[in-house]
Coordinates of C-alpha atoms in Angstrom, one line a residue:
Chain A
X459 CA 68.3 58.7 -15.1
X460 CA 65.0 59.1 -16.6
X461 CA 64.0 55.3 -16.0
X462 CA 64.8 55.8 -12.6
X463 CA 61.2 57.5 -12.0
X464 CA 59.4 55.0 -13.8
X465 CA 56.5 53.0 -11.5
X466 CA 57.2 49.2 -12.5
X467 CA 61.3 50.5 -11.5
X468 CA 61.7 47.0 -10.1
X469 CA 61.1 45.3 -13.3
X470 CA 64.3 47.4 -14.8
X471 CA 66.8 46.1 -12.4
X472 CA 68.4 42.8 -13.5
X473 CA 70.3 39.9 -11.6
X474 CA 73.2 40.6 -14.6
X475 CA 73.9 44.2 -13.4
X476 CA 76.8 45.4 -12.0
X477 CA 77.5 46.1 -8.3
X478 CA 77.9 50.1 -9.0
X479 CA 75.0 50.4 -11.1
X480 CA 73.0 48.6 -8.7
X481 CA 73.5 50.5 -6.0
X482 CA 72.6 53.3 -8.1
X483 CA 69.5 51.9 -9.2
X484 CA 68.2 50.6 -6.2
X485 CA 68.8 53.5 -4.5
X486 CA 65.9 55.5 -5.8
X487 CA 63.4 52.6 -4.3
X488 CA 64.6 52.5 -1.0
X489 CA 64.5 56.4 -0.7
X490 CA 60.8 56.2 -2.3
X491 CA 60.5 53.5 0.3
X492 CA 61.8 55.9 3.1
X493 CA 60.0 58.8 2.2
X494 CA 56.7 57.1 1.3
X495 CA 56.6 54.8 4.7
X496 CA 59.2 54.8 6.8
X497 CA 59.6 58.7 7.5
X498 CA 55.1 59.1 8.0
X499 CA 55.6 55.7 10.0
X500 CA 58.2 57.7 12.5
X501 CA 56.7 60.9 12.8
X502 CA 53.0 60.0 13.0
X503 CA 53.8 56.6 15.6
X504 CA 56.0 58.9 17.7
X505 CA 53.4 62.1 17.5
X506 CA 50.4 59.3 18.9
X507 CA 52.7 57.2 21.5
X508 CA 53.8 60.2 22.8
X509 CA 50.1 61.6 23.8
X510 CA 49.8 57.9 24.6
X511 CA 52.9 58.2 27.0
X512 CA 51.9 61.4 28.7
X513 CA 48.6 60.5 30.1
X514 CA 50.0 56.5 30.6
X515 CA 52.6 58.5 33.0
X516 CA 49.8 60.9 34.8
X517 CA 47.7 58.0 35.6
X518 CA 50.5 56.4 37.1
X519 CA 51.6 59.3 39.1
X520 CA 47.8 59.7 40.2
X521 CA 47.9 58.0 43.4
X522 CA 44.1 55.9 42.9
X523 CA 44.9 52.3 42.4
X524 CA 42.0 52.2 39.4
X525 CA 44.3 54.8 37.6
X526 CA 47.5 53.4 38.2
X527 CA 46.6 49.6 38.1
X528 CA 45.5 49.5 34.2
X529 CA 48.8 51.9 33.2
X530 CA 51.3 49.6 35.3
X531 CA 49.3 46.7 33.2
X532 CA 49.7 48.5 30.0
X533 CA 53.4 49.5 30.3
X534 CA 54.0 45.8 31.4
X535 CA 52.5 44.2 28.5
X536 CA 53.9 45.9 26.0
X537 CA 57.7 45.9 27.4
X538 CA 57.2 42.4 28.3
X539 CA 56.6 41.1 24.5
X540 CA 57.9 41.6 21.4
X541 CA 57.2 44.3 18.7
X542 CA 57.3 41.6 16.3
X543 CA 54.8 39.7 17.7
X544 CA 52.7 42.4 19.0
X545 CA 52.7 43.1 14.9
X546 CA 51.9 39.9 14.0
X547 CA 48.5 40.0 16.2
X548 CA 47.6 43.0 15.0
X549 CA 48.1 42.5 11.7
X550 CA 47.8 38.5 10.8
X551 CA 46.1 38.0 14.6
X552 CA 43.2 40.4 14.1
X553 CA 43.2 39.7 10.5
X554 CA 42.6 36.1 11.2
X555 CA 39.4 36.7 13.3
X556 CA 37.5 38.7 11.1
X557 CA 38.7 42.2 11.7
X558 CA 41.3 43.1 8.9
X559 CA 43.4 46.0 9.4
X560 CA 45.4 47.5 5.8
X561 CA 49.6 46.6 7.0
X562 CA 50.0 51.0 7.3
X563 CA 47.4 51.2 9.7
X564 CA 48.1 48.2 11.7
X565 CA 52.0 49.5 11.7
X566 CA 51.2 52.8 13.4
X567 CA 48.6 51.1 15.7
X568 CA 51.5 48.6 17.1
X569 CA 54.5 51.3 17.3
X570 CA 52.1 54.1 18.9
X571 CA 51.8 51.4 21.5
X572 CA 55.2 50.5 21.8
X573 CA 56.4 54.2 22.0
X574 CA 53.8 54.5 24.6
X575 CA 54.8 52.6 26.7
X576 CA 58.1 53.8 26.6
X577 CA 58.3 57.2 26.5
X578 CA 55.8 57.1 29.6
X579 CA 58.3 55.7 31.8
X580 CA 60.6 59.0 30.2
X581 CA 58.0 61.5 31.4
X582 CA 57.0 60.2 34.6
X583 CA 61.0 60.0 35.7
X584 CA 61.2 63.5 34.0
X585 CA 58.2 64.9 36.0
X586 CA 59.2 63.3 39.0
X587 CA 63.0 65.2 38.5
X588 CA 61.6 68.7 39.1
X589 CA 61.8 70.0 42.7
X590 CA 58.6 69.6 44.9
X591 CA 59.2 73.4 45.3
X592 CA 58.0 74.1 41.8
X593 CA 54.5 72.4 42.8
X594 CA 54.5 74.1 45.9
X595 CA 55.2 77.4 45.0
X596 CA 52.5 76.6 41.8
X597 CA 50.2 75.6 44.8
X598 CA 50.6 78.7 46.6
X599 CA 49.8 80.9 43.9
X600 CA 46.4 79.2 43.8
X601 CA 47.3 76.7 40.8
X602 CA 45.3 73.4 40.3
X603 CA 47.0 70.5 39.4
X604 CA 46.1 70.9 36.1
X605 CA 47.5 74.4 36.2
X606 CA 50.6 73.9 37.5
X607 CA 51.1 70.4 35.3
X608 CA 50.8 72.2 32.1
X609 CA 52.4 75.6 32.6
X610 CA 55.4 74.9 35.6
X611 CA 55.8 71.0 35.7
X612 CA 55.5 70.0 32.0
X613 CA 57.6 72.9 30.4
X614 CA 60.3 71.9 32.8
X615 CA 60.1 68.4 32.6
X616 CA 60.4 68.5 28.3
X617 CA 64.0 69.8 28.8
X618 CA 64.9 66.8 31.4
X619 CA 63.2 64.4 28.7
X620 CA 64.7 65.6 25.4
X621 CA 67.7 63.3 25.2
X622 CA 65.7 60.2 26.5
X623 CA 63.1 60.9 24.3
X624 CA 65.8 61.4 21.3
X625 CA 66.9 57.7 21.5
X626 CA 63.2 56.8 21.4
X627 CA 62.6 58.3 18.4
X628 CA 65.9 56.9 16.6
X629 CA 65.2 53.5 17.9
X630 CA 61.5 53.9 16.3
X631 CA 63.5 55.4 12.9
X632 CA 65.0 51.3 13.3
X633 CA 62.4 49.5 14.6
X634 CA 60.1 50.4 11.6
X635 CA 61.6 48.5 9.0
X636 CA 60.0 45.3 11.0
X637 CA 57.0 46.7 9.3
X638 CA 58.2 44.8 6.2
X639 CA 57.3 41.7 7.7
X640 CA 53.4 43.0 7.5
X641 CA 53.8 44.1 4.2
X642 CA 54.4 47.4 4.4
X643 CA 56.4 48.5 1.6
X644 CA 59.1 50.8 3.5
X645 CA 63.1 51.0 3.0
X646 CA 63.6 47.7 4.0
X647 CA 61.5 46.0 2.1
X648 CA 62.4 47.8 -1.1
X649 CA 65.6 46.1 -0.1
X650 CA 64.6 43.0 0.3
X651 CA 62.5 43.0 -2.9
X652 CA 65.3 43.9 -4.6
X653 CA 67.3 41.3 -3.3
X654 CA 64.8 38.9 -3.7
X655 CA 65.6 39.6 -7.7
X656 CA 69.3 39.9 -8.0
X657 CA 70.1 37.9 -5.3
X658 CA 73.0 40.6 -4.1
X659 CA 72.1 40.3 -0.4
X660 CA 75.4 42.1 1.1
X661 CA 74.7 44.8 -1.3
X662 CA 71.4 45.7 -0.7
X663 CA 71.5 45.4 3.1
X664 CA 74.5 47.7 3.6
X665 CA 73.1 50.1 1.2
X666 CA 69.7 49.9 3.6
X667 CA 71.7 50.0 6.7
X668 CA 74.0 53.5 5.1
X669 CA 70.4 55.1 4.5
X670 CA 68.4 54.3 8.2
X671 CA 72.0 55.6 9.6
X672 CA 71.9 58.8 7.1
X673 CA 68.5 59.6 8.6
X674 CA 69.4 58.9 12.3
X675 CA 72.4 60.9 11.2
X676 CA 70.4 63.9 10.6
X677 CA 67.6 63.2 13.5
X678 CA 70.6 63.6 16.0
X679 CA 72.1 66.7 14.6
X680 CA 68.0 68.5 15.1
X681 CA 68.1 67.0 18.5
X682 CA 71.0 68.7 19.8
X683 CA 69.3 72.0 18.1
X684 CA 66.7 71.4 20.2
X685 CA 68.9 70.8 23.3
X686 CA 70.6 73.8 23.3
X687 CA 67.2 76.2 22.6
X688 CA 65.9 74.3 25.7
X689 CA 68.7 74.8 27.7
X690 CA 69.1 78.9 27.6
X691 CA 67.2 79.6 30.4
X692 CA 67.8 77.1 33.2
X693 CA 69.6 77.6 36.1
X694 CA 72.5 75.2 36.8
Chain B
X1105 CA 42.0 89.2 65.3
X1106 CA 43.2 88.3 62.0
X1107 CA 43.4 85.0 62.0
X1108 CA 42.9 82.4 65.6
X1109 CA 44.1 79.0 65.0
X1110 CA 43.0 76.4 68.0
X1111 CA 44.3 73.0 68.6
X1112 CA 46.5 73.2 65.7
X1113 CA 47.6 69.2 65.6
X1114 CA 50.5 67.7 63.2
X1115 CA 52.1 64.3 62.7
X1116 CA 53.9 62.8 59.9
X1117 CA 53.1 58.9 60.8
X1118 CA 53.9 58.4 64.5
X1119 CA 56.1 62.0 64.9
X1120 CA 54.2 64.3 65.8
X1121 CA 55.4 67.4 64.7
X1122 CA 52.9 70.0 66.0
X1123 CA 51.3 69.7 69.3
X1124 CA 47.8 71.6 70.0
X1125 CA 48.9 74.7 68.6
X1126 CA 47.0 78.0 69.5
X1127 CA 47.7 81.0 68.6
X1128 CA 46.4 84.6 67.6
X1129 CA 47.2 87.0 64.6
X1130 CA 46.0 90.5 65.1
X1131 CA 45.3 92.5 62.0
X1132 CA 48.5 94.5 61.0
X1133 CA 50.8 92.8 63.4
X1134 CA 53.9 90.6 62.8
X1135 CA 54.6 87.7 64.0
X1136 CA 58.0 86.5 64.1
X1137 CA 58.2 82.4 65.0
X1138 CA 61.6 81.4 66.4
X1139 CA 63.1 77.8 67.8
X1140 CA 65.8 75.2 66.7
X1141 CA 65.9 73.6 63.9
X1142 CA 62.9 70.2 64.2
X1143 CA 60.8 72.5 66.2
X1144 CA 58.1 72.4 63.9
X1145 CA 58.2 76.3 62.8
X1146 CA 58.4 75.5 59.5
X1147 CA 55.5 72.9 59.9
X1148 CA 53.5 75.8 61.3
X1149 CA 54.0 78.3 58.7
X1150 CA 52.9 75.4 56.0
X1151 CA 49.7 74.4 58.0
X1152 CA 49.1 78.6 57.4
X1153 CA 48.6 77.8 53.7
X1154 CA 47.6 73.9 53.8
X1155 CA 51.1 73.0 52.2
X1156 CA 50.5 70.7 55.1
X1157 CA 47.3 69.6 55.9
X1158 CA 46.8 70.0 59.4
X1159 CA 45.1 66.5 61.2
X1160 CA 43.7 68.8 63.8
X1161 CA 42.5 72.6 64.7
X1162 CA 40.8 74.9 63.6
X1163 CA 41.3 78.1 61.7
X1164 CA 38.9 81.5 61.9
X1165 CA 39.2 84.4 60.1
X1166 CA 37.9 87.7 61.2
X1167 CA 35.9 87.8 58.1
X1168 CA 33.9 84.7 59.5
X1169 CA 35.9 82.1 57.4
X1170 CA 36.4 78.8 59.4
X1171 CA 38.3 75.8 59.1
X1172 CA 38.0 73.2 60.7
X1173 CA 40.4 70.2 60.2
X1174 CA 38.6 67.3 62.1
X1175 CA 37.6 66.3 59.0
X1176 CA 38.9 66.2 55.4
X1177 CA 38.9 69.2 53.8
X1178 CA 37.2 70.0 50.8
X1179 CA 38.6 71.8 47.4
X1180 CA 36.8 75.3 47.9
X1181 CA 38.0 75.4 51.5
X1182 CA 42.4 74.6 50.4
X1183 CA 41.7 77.3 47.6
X1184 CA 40.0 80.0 49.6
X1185 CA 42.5 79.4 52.4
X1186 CA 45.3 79.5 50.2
X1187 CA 43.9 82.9 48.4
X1188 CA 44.4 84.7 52.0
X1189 CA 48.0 84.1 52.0
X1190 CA 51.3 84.3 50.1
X1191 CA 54.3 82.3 50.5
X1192 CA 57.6 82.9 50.3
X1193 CA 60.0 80.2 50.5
X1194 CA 63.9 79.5 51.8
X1195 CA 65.0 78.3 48.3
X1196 CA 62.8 81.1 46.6
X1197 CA 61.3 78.5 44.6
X1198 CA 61.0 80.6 41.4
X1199 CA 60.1 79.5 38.1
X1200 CA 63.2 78.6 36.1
X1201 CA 61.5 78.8 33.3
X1202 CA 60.0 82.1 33.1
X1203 CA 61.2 85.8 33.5
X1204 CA 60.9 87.9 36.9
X1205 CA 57.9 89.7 35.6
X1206 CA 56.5 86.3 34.0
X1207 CA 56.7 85.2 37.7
X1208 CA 54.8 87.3 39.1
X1209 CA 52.2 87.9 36.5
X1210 CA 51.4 84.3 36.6
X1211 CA 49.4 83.7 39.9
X1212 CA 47.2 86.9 39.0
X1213 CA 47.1 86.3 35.5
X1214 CA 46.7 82.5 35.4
X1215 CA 44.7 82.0 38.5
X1216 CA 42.8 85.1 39.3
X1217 CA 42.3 85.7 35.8
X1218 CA 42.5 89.5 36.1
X1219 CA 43.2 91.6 32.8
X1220 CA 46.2 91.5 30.8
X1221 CA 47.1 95.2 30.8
X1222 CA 46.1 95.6 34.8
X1223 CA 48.2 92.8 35.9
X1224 CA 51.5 93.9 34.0
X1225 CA 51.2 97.3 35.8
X1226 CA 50.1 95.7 39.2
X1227 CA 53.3 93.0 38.7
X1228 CA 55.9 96.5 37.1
X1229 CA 54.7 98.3 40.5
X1230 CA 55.5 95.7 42.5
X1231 CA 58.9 95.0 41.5
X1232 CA 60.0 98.4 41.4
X1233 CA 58.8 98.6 44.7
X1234 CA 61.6 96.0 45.7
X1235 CA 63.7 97.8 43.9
X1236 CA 64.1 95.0 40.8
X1237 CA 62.4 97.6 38.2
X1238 CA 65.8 96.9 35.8
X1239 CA 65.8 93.4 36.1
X1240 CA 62.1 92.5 35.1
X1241 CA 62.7 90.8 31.8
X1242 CA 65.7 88.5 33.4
X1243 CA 65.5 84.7 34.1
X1244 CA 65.8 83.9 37.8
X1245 CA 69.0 82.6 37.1
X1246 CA 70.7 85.6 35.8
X1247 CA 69.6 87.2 39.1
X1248 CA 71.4 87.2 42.3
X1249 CA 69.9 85.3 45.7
X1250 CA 68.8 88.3 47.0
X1251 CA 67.5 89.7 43.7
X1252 CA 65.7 86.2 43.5
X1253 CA 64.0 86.3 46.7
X1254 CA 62.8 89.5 46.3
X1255 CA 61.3 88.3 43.1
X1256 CA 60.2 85.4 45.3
X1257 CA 58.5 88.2 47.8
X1258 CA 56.9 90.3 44.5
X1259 CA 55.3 87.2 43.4
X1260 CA 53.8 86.2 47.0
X1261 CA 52.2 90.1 46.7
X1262 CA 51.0 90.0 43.6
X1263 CA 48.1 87.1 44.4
X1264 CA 46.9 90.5 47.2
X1265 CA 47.0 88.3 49.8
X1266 CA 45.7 89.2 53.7
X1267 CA 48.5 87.6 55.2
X1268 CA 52.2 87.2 53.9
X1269 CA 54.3 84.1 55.4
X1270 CA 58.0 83.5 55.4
X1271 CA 59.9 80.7 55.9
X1272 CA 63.3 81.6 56.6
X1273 CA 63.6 84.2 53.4
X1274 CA 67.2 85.0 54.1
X1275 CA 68.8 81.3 55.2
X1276 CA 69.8 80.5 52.0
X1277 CA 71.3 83.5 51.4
X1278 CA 75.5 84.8 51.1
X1279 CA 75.5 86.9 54.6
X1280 CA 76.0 90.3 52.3
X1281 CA 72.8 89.9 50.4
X1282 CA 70.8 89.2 53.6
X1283 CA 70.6 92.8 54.3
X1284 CA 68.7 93.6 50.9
X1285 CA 66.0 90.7 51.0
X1286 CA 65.2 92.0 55.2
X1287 CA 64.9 95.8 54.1
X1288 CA 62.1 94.7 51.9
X1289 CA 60.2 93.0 54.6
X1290 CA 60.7 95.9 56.7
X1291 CA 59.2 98.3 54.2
X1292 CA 56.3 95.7 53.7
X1293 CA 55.9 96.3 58.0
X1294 CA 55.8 99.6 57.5
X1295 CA 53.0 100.0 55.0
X1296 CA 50.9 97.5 57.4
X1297 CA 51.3 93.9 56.1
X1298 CA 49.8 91.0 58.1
X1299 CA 53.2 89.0 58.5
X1300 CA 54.2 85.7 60.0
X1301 CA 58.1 84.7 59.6
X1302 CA 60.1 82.1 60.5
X1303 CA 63.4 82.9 61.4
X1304 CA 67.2 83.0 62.7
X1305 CA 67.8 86.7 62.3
X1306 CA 67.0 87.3 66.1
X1307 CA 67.5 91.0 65.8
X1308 CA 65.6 91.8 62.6
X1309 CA 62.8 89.6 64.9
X1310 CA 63.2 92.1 67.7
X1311 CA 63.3 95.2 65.1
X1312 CA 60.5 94.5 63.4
X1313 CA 58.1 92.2 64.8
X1314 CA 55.0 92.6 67.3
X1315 CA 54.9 89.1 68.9
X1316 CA 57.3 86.6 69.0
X1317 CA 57.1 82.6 69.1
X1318 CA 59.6 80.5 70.4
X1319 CA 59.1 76.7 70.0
X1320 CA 60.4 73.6 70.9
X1321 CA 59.5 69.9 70.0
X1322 CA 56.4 71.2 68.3
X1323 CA 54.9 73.3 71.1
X1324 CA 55.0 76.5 71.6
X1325 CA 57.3 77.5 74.9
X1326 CA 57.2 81.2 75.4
X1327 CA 55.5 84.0 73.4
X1328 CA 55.0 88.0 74.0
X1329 CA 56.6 90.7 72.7
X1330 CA 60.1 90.4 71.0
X1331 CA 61.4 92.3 74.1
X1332 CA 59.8 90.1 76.7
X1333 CA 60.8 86.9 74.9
X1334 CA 64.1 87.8 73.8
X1335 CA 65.5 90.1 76.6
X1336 CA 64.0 88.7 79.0
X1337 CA 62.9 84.9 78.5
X1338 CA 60.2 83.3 81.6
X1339 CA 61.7 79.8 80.1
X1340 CA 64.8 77.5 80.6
X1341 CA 64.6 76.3 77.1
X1342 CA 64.3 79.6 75.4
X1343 CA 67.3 81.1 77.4
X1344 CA 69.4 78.1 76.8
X1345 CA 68.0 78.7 72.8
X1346 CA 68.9 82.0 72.8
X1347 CA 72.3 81.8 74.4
X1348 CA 73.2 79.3 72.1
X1349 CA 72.3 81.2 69.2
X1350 CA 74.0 84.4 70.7
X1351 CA 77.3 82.9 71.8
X1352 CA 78.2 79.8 69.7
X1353 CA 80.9 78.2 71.3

């Protein structure tokens, strides 16, 4: 067990071990992996797309074309291309011209985006599912728009979003281990180091895929916590 | 006067909904505004409180406060407007996500910024005077239709507005609740309100109100008091209205 902890782990895993014990022994990397990068990717890309996403979606609800121009534009571009390649600039695109951004950074840079522009399609649809009573009667008690937004609209709208939102944050939990391909050093590419070694592909990959489904496992279980707090006090 | 509203004009695109609209609130009185359904009634209780912006009229106050629609109106005008009147709507409109008391604390709390511990008695007074003191700390959901409205009505007070609007408070209602949503108007008549509703409840119009409106196509045909106009109505259109409403075949 104790060898387990040790830094330079890799180096103890051999191409002449068997399948059991290398499962076991590879399984305290990918979880370093997970817990080191792949968990802080999640949370901290899906904390930043999701401020991202709300004031994407309010410009596009404004109803000035110089607000909602630039977020149709910005929702576009992002759906339209790939996360891998919107990685790749950032990371070996950037890098290329001069302006070097470390692989973490450049990771949460290009999935913020991504959740973005996502999630503000999520909130605008949720926002615009609440009755146009609700800003009326917010309007009649002398609310601004701001007013109403935040304490009427918005509180509302989180409920109708919750469930969207949850398969947003499980496909980011997935799409994360694309960071490996910049270098970050997350589940994934524990895996793949480790196969790189002991060339037991099947192994390593299924054992990857049993963890990122462990953790999705779990992610789903919260959301449906969440779900039913949310629920108590709305009228059906 | 209250309030005198001149030329009041209306159209979504090409309809026009409200046609050169005048009309006179005296202080105290109530109005009752009655007509078929496309008339425009509702239209005219929302150009009261710029729900709907009006495209033409004018608005004065007996304080001195004017409106005048001709040309776009600014922010401080919508929010001083809206200040002088509460609304109460058909579908209540109450916030799902907060309780009865939470309702109504939030206009004077949120928006008027009046104290904390002043507001909570003002909103406690309020709904025990519609008679919802045991059901403050409910969700609007656990409450009734009737219970809801009149949650809907303490929340319109609570803002202390000059001039309290309806817009057909009991239509949405089950028939046996409608009698507990109307006694709370009436008290509300009593102690002196300023009141315009829009109705179908012809003789809670005639038992309560001072003037009464009947419109048609977005004028208004016939108005006096609610035994002039609904005894005995000048106009073919509001006797055909009226026997309609009073014998349905």
């Amino acid at each position: 067990m104790a060898k387990m902890f040790q830094s330079n782990i890799l180096l103890t895993i051999s191409a002449d071990m068997g399948g059991w014990e290398l499962f076991q022994n590879s399984l305290w990397p990918m979880i370093q992996g997970g817990i080191k990068y792949t968990i802080p990717l999640t949370l901290i890309s899906f904390v930043l797309g999701l401020s991202i996403a709300l004031i994407i979606a309010i410009m596009r609800l404004s109803n000035r074309k110089y607000f909602t121009f630039p977020a149709r534009a910005f929702v576009s571009a992002i759906r339209g291309t790939p996360l891998l390649v919107q990685l790749s600039i950032i990371f070996y695109g950037l890098g290329s011209i001069g302006l070097t951004i470390d692989p973490f950074p450049s990771a949460i840079i290009a999935f913020s985006l991504n959740v973005g522009a996502y999630a503000s399609e999520i909130i605008r649809a949720s926002i615009l599912s609440i009755p146009k009573g609700q800003w009326e009667a917010s309007q009649t008690i002398g609310m601004s728009y701001s007013q109403a937004l935040r304490r009427i609209i918005l509180p509302q709208a989180t409920r109708v979003s919750i469930p969207p939102l949850s398969n947003t944050f499980i496909s980011l939990v997935k799409d994360t281990s694309l960071a490996s391909l910049i270098l970050v050093t997350e589940l994934f590419r524990k895996a793949q180091e480790i196969a790189a070694r002991t060339y037991d592909f099947m192994l390593l990959y299924i054992e990857a895929a049993i963890l990122y489904w462990i953790i999705c496992f779990v992610l789903s279980i919260i959301q449906d916590r969440v779900e039913a707090r949310l629920e108590r006090h709305i009228a059906r | 006067m209250f309030l005198s509203v001149k030329g009041l004009t209306k159209a979504f695109g090409e309809l026009e909904v409200l046609k050169d609209i005048n009309l006179d609130i005296e202080e105290g009185n109530i109005l009752a505004i009655i007509g078929p359904s496309g008339s425009g009634k509702t239209t005219l209780l929302r150009c009261l409180n710029v729900l709907e912006v009006p495209n033409k009229g004018e608005f004065t106050f007996d304080d001195g406060f004017k409106v005048n629609f001709d040309k776009p109106m600014r922010k401080k005008e919508i929010t001083e407007l809206r200040r002088k009147s509460g609304m109460v709507f058909q579908s209540y409109n109450l916030f799902p996500h907060k309780t009865a008391l939470e309702n109504v604390t939030e206009g004077p709390l949120i928006v008027q910024k009046r104290p904390k511990s002043e507001v909570i008695e003002l909103a406690e007074n309020i709904l025990n005077k519609v008679g919802l003191g045991d059901k403050m700390n409910l969700y609007p959901h656990q409450l009734s239709g009737g219970q809801q409205q009149r949650v809907g009505i303490a929340r319109a007070l609570a803002i202390k507005p000059q001039l309290m609007l309806f817009d057909e408070p009991t239509s949405a209602l089950d028939p046996e609740l409608v009698g507990e949503v109307l006694k709370v108007i009436k008290d509300l008549a009593n102690e002196g309100w300023t009141m315009a509703i829009v109705t179908h409840e012809l003789k809670f119009a005639e038992q309560v109100s001072d003037q009464v409106i009947f419109m048609d196509e977005g004028q208004i045909v016939e108005q006096g008091p609610p035994e002039a106009v609904l005894r005995s109505p000048q106009k073919e259109r509001t006797q055909q209205f009226l026997k309609r409403i009073l014998n349905p075949e």
